[in-house]
Amino acid sequence: MNTQEMLQKLTELEQIQYAYQYVMGVTNFDGNTAAPKNSYQARGQAMAILSGETYKKFINDDVKELLYNLKDKKDKLDFISNRKVEEYIENFEKISKIPMKEFMEFTKLRNESNHAWEQAKTNDDFESFAPYLTKIIEFNKRFANYRKPDKKAYDVLLDDFEKGMEMDDIDKFFKQLKKDVVPNIKEVVKKSASIRDDFLNRSFPINKQKELSYILTDLLKMNRDDYIIAESEHPFTMGLHNNDVRFTTHYYKDMIASSFYSTMHEAGHAIYGLNNDIKLNTTILSGGASNGIHESQSRFYENLIGRSKEFIQYIFPTMKKLFSDQLGDVTANEFYLAVNKPKTSLIRIEADELTYSLHIMVRYEIERMMFEGEVEVKDLPAIWNKKYEEYLGITPPNNTKGVLQDVHWGFGMMGYFPSYALGSAYASQFLAKMKETLDFDSEVAKGDFTKINLWLKENIQTHGAIYTPKQLIKKTCGEEFNPSYYSNYLNSKFKSL
Amino acid sequence: MNTQEMLQKLTELEQIQYAYQYVMGVTNFDGNTAAPKNSYQARGQAMAILSGETYKKFINDDVKELLYNLKDKKDKLDFISNRKVEEYIENFEKISKIPMKEFMEFTKLRNESNHAWEQAKTNDDFESFAPYLTKIIEFNKRFANYRKPDKKAYDVLLDDFEKGMEMDDIDKFFKQLKKDVVPNIKEVVKKSASIRDDFLNRSFPINKQKELSYILTDLLKMNRDDYIIAESEHPFTMGLHNNDVRFTTHYYKDMIASSFYSTMHEAGHAIYGLNNDIKLNTTILSGGASNGIHESQSRFYENLIGRSKEFIQYIFPTMKKLFSDQLGDVTANEFYLAVNKPKTSLIRIEADELTYSLHIMVRYEIERMMFEGEVEVKDLPAIWNKKYEEYLGITPPNNTKGVLQDVHWGFGMMGYFPSYALGSAYASQFLAKMKETLDFDSEVAKGDFTKINLWLKENIQTHGAIYTPKQLIKKTCGEEFNPSYYSNYLNSKFKSL
């Protein structure tokens, strides 16, 4: 085969992979939103078999030969093609070291375990979930060891979610936060204690909360024909194509801020997918540069926009009209203070910006301990509660609001959490850069997201996974990742509350 | 390979096929219920590629050899294994004659065409749908000709949906109806003109209609963890596994009978899937004996139960409570008469039992003309309207309520419609048999479906596709299909109104 033919072959491979990812993605989405409760076995069996089929399809000597032959032609290929080959080889090496049988078993386990977690969370029953979690950890350890036996398992996982990041990097990042931000938290929390936020827990009709979700996504200029909003226990986004993006949110009657900010957060992920260059559809380079970069976009919309004074001033009259019974006696400024009130709370996804990183640190440290063999699964609830007491001065009343709150472990994802904190830090750095050429505050104050969306699209979202996180930050900001932007943002915002 | 090894191989093949059918089924379901409007291209591309993948996987010489080797061992195999081999060979022969490229093209076309139909129906724009329909017919003709060049294309299609049925059989069936039932319709319709049914079109809140759907499925003893009810333009059921069945309904504010009877109808299909023997999950013999037999179950719940005097007497107090503003001045008997009022109406799925067959005859005759080359697609609206005028004395005011009303053609299904009428006829025959050993009327009057469900489960539903329609009818009723039961049922019911 000549180079042209090999590239053609690669494109075919990409399209077949796209097709599998599409239907398996839809099936996962369906499983988390619409499917009957008892369907998990039917789905688990189908997904396990298909993961075996895709394994055979994409992990074999023919594919390997094609990829390495293309790698040899590096100099003849354009930048995009080289990136594709690079990504493919990385994925190939990641999976090919894992025996197919175990790969299929893990797929099946993840599905069953996700279901077990849902049940366990509903029933506050950690014990029923523990055996699944034990197996999830074993699989992750074993796979990491197959893949890179010379590296620590947790480092392998961290690098999967955020290329180039290992425990040392995360430690350094958290160390800086601990130095710059954490010392102020106690005082800020204390000073903020008098901020009124009782009205956030009044009874907000679900159908009106749903209306609000669409008001927000309309405001952010998302095209309703290209995405849907569904509901699930844990909000998530699935970008399948730039005309097919789905996100979920969760409506609680007595927590208006929960669906409001879940929607803003997931809308950020969704906009990333919708703004992927159309040429990237069905290619391996669709999606995002990394989980951290993806989080930078969701955090951007959730926090830098959604929790800003300007945005609240703009959206609050609409909310007051929608919820006249609930918010009639509240001012925009009171609402702004309430949704930013730093407090020591139990639930990560409802945490304020300032204490959010503490929630991540708890998870990071526990995951690390699990992988370093310093803790047994049965002791997790106790460790979790102890760390919450230590960092946040608060003990969960049950495991539903403690160790069982997040979807990640049930679904087999370990090493993901640091991406959330990194995402927030990246977002602050992007904002600083954006502000050099764009009057961010006044655009938000006008409720006009044309320019802001365009900046994020052109600088970040349109590129999908063309650049690695490091390349993208360098390209966009003209410098390496620098957590100081995040520290400065947090300190300046929360000192002025 | 010895016989045991070959059977093992067949089981593997079945499970892989199940896996593809599951994810592709979910993807279709998603496309009809949840997916973003613009997702049809993303989905179409994925489904076309996967249909190619499954083609390669299941249509090849290895599979062929396995199937025919197993067929040779016929005498050594048990009944179930032989039926599996028979079904596989039939499917194999059906598909293998069609070139893969065309098979993939057709999959893509069906997806796009389904979308085009939806748009056309919404906008009353037959012209935009016509080019798709033209291609759908061409593909169906061509495929039928590849498969059985010695048979008429429409006969090939009819046999696909109802094994053993061809134009001659359908003609004979309709001829009997025309002789026994049609002569009475005019008079019955005239006599029924004074039946009051205006209250069916009052304003029934959608959320309460949804509540009613679940009241009905609970009453029918369906386990809520095993199925879901979604919404789609055209109600349909998808049985993926006996723990994963989905059906849709359609809620119109001013048509309570529409969602009521769509729900009862689809619940019948769903119960069939839920009652499939657990051993049939992931096998080629899951599902139903044929489309007609499937329709017999949906018609059974919709009409023989749902439109019976006993059922209305039982359910009406509940409905009156739910819709006190709308049904406060209505008696159970008035409601019974209203939902059975024979009238010359436009919409098939809302037709009464008596005139239903006329709607089917229109479609059957038009399909037949299309395949015999007696009509051009552009003339369909005119032909459709003429036939409605002729058979039902009523002309559709637009194509949305005329030729565009049904989902089938858009989705590439031609030759299906007669199954609906056959299903009604089968159902009457099953009911007559059931009544020999079970006091059907008094069970329905009590609202107790335990015995009725069990009879249908044991005699029909548990067997999935183990028996052909003819075998099943013979086994259950002790005689061949006999349309007289249907004629008698209709005549006796509608004379007594």
CSV table of N, CA, C and O in Angstrom, one decimal, chain A residues 389-431:
chain,number,residue,atom,x,y,z
A,389,GLU,N,-14.3,15.5,57.8
A,389,GLU,CA,-14.2,16.1,59.1
A,389,GLU,C,-12.9,17.0,59.1
A,389,GLU,O,-12.9,18.2,59.5
A,390,GLU,N,-11.8,16.4,58.6
A,390,GLU,CA,-10.5,17.1,58.7
A,390,GLU,C,-10.5,18.3,57.8
A,390,GLU,O,-10.1,19.4,58.2
A,391,TYR,N,-10.8,18.1,56.5
A,391,TYR,CA,-10.7,19.3,55.6
A,391,TYR,C,-11.8,20.2,55.6
A,391,TYR,O,-11.6,21.4,55.4
A,392,LEU,N,-13.0,19.7,55.9
A,392,LEU,CA,-14.2,20.6,55.8
A,392,LEU,C,-14.9,20.8,57.1
A,392,LEU,O,-15.9,21.5,57.1
A,393,GLY,N,-14.5,20.0,58.1
A,393,GLY,CA,-15.1,20.2,59.4
A,393,GLY,C,-16.5,19.7,59.5
A,393,GLY,O,-17.4,20.3,60.2
A,394,ILE,N,-16.8,18.7,58.7
A,394,ILE,CA,-18.2,18.2,58.6
A,394,ILE,C,-18.2,16.7,58.4
A,394,ILE,O,-17.4,16.3,57.6
A,395,THR,N,-19.1,16.0,59.0
A,395,THR,CA,-19.2,14.6,58.8
A,395,THR,C,-20.5,14.2,58.1
A,395,THR,O,-21.5,14.5,58.6
A,396,PRO,N,-20.4,13.4,57.0
A,396,PRO,CA,-21.6,13.0,56.3
A,396,PRO,C,-22.5,12.2,57.3
A,396,PRO,O,-22.0,11.3,58.0
A,397,PRO,N,-23.8,12.4,57.2
A,397,PRO,CA,-24.7,11.7,58.1
A,397,PRO,C,-25.0,10.2,57.6
A,397,PRO,O,-25.4,9.4,58.3
A,398,ASN,N,-24.6,10.0,56.3
A,398,ASN,CA,-24.8,8.6,55.8
A,398,ASN,C,-23.9,8.5,54.6
A,398,ASN,O,-23.3,9.5,54.1
A,399,ASN,N,-23.8,7.3,54.0
A,399,ASN,CA,-22.9,7.1,52.9
A,399,ASN,C,-23.4,7.6,51.6
A,399,ASN,O,-22.7,7.9,50.7
A,400,THR,N,-24.8,7.7,51.5
A,400,THR,CA,-25.4,8.3,50.3
A,400,THR,C,-24.8,9.7,50.1
A,400,THR,O,-24.5,10.1,49.0
A,401,LYS,N,-24.7,10.5,51.2
A,401,LYS,CA,-24.1,11.8,51.1
A,401,LYS,C,-22.6,11.8,51.3
A,401,LYS,O,-22.0,12.9,51.4
A,402,GLY,N,-22.0,10.6,51.4
A,402,GLY,CA,-20.6,10.6,51.6
A,402,GLY,C,-20.0,9.8,50.5
A,402,GLY,O,-20.0,10.2,49.3
A,403,VAL,N,-19.4,8.7,50.8
A,403,VAL,CA,-18.5,7.9,49.9
A,403,VAL,C,-19.3,7.4,48.6
A,403,VAL,O,-18.7,7.1,47.6
A,404,LEU,N,-20.6,7.4,48.7
A,404,LEU,CA,-21.4,6.9,47.6
A,404,LEU,C,-21.9,7.9,46.6
A,404,LEU,O,-22.6,7.7,45.7
A,405,GLN,N,-21.5,9.2,46.9
A,405,GLN,CA,-22.2,10.3,46.1
A,405,GLN,C,-21.8,10.4,44.7
A,405,GLN,O,-22.6,10.8,43.8
A,406,ASP,N,-20.6,9.9,44.3
A,406,ASP,CA,-20.2,10.1,42.9
A,406,ASP,C,-20.3,8.9,42.1
A,406,ASP,O,-20.1,7.8,42.5
A,407,VAL,N,-20.6,9.1,40.8
A,407,VAL,CA,-20.8,8.0,39.8
A,407,VAL,C,-19.5,7.3,39.4
A,407,VAL,O,-19.5,6.2,39.0
A,408,HIS,N,-18.4,8.0,39.5
A,408,HIS,CA,-17.2,7.6,38.9
A,408,HIS,C,-16.7,6.2,39.2
A,408,HIS,O,-16.4,5.4,38.3
A,409,TRP,N,-16.6,5.9,40.5
A,409,TRP,CA,-16.0,4.6,40.9
A,409,TRP,C,-16.9,3.5,40.4
A,409,TRP,O,-16.4,2.4,39.9
A,410,GLY,N,-18.2,3.7,40.6
A,410,GLY,CA,-19.1,2.6,40.1
A,410,GLY,C,-19.0,2.3,38.7
A,410,GLY,O,-19.1,1.2,38.2
A,411,PHE,N,-18.6,3.3,37.9
A,411,PHE,CA,-18.5,3.1,36.5
A,411,PHE,C,-17.0,2.7,36.1
A,411,PHE,O,-16.7,2.7,34.9
A,412,GLY,N,-16.2,2.5,37.1
A,412,GLY,CA,-14.9,2.0,36.8
A,412,GLY,C,-13.8,3.1,36.6
A,412,GLY,O,-12.7,2.8,36.3
A,413,MET,N,-14.2,4.4,36.7
A,413,MET,CA,-13.2,5.5,36.5
A,413,MET,C,-12.5,5.8,37.7
A,413,MET,O,-13.1,6.4,38.7
A,414,MET,N,-11.2,5.6,37.7
A,414,MET,CA,-10.4,6.0,38.8
A,414,MET,C,-9.2,6.9,38.3
A,414,MET,O,-8.6,6.5,37.3
A,415,GLY,N,-8.9,8.0,39.0
A,415,GLY,CA,-7.9,8.8,38.5
A,415,GLY,C,-8.5,10.0,37.7
A,415,GLY,O,-7.7,10.9,37.2
A,416,TYR,N,-9.8,10.1,37.7
A,416,TYR,CA,-10.5,11.1,36.9
A,416,TYR,C,-10.6,12.4,37.7
A,416,TYR,O,-10.4,13.5,37.2
A,417,PHE,N,-10.8,12.3,39.1
A,417,PHE,CA,-11.2,13.5,39.9
A,417,PHE,C,-10.2,14.7,39.7
A,417,PHE,O,-10.7,15.8,39.6
A,418,PRO,N,-8.9,14.5,39.7
A,418,PRO,CA,-8.0,15.7,39.6
A,418,PRO,C,-8.3,16.5,38.4
A,418,PRO,O,-8.1,17.7,38.5
A,419,SER,N,-8.8,15.9,37.4
A,419,SER,CA,-9.2,16.7,36.2
A,419,SER,C,-10.1,17.8,36.5
A,419,SER,O,-10.1,18.9,35.8
A,420,TYR,N,-11.0,17.6,37.4
A,420,TYR,CA,-12.0,18.6,37.8
A,420,TYR,C,-11.3,19.9,38.3
A,420,TYR,O,-11.6,21.0,37.9
A,421,ALA,N,-10.3,19.6,39.2
A,421,ALA,CA,-9.6,20.8,39.8
A,421,ALA,C,-8.7,21.4,38.7
A,421,ALA,O,-8.7,22.7,38.6
A,422,LEU,N,-8.1,20.6,37.9
A,422,LEU,CA,-7.2,21.1,36.9
A,422,LEU,C,-8.1,21.9,35.9
A,422,LEU,O,-7.7,23.0,35.4
A,423,GLY,N,-9.3,21.4,35.6
A,423,GLY,CA,-10.2,22.1,34.7
A,423,GLY,C,-10.5,23.5,35.2
A,423,GLY,O,-10.4,24.5,34.4
A,424,SER,N,-10.8,23.6,36.5
A,424,SER,CA,-11.0,25.0,37.0
A,424,SER,C,-9.8,25.9,36.9
A,424,SER,O,-10.0,27.1,36.6
A,425,ALA,N,-8.7,25.3,37.1
A,425,ALA,CA,-7.4,26.1,37.0
A,425,ALA,C,-7.2,26.5,35.5
A,425,ALA,O,-6.8,27.7,35.3
A,426,TYR,N,-7.3,25.6,34.6
A,426,TYR,CA,-7.2,25.9,33.2
A,426,TYR,C,-8.2,27.1,32.8
A,426,TYR,O,-7.8,28.0,32.1
A,427,ALA,N,-9.4,26.9,33.3
A,427,ALA,CA,-10.4,27.9,32.9
A,427,ALA,C,-10.0,29.3,33.3
A,427,ALA,O,-10.2,30.3,32.6
A,428,SER,N,-9.5,29.5,34.5
A,428,SER,CA,-9.0,30.8,35.0
A,428,SER,C,-7.9,31.3,34.1
A,428,SER,O,-7.9,32.5,33.8
A,429,GLN,N,-7.1,30.4,33.7
A,429,GLN,CA,-6.0,30.9,32.8
A,429,GLN,C,-6.5,31.3,31.4
A,429,GLN,O,-6.1,32.4,30.9
A,430,PHE,N,-7.5,30.6,30.9
A,430,PHE,CA,-8.1,31.0,29.6
A,430,PHE,C,-8.9,32.3,29.8
A,430,PHE,O,-8.8,33.2,28.9
A,431,LEU,N,-9.5,32.5,30.9
A,431,LEU,CA,-10.3,33.7,31.1
A,431,LEU,C,-9.3,35.0,31.1
A,431,LEU,O,-9.6,36.0,30.5
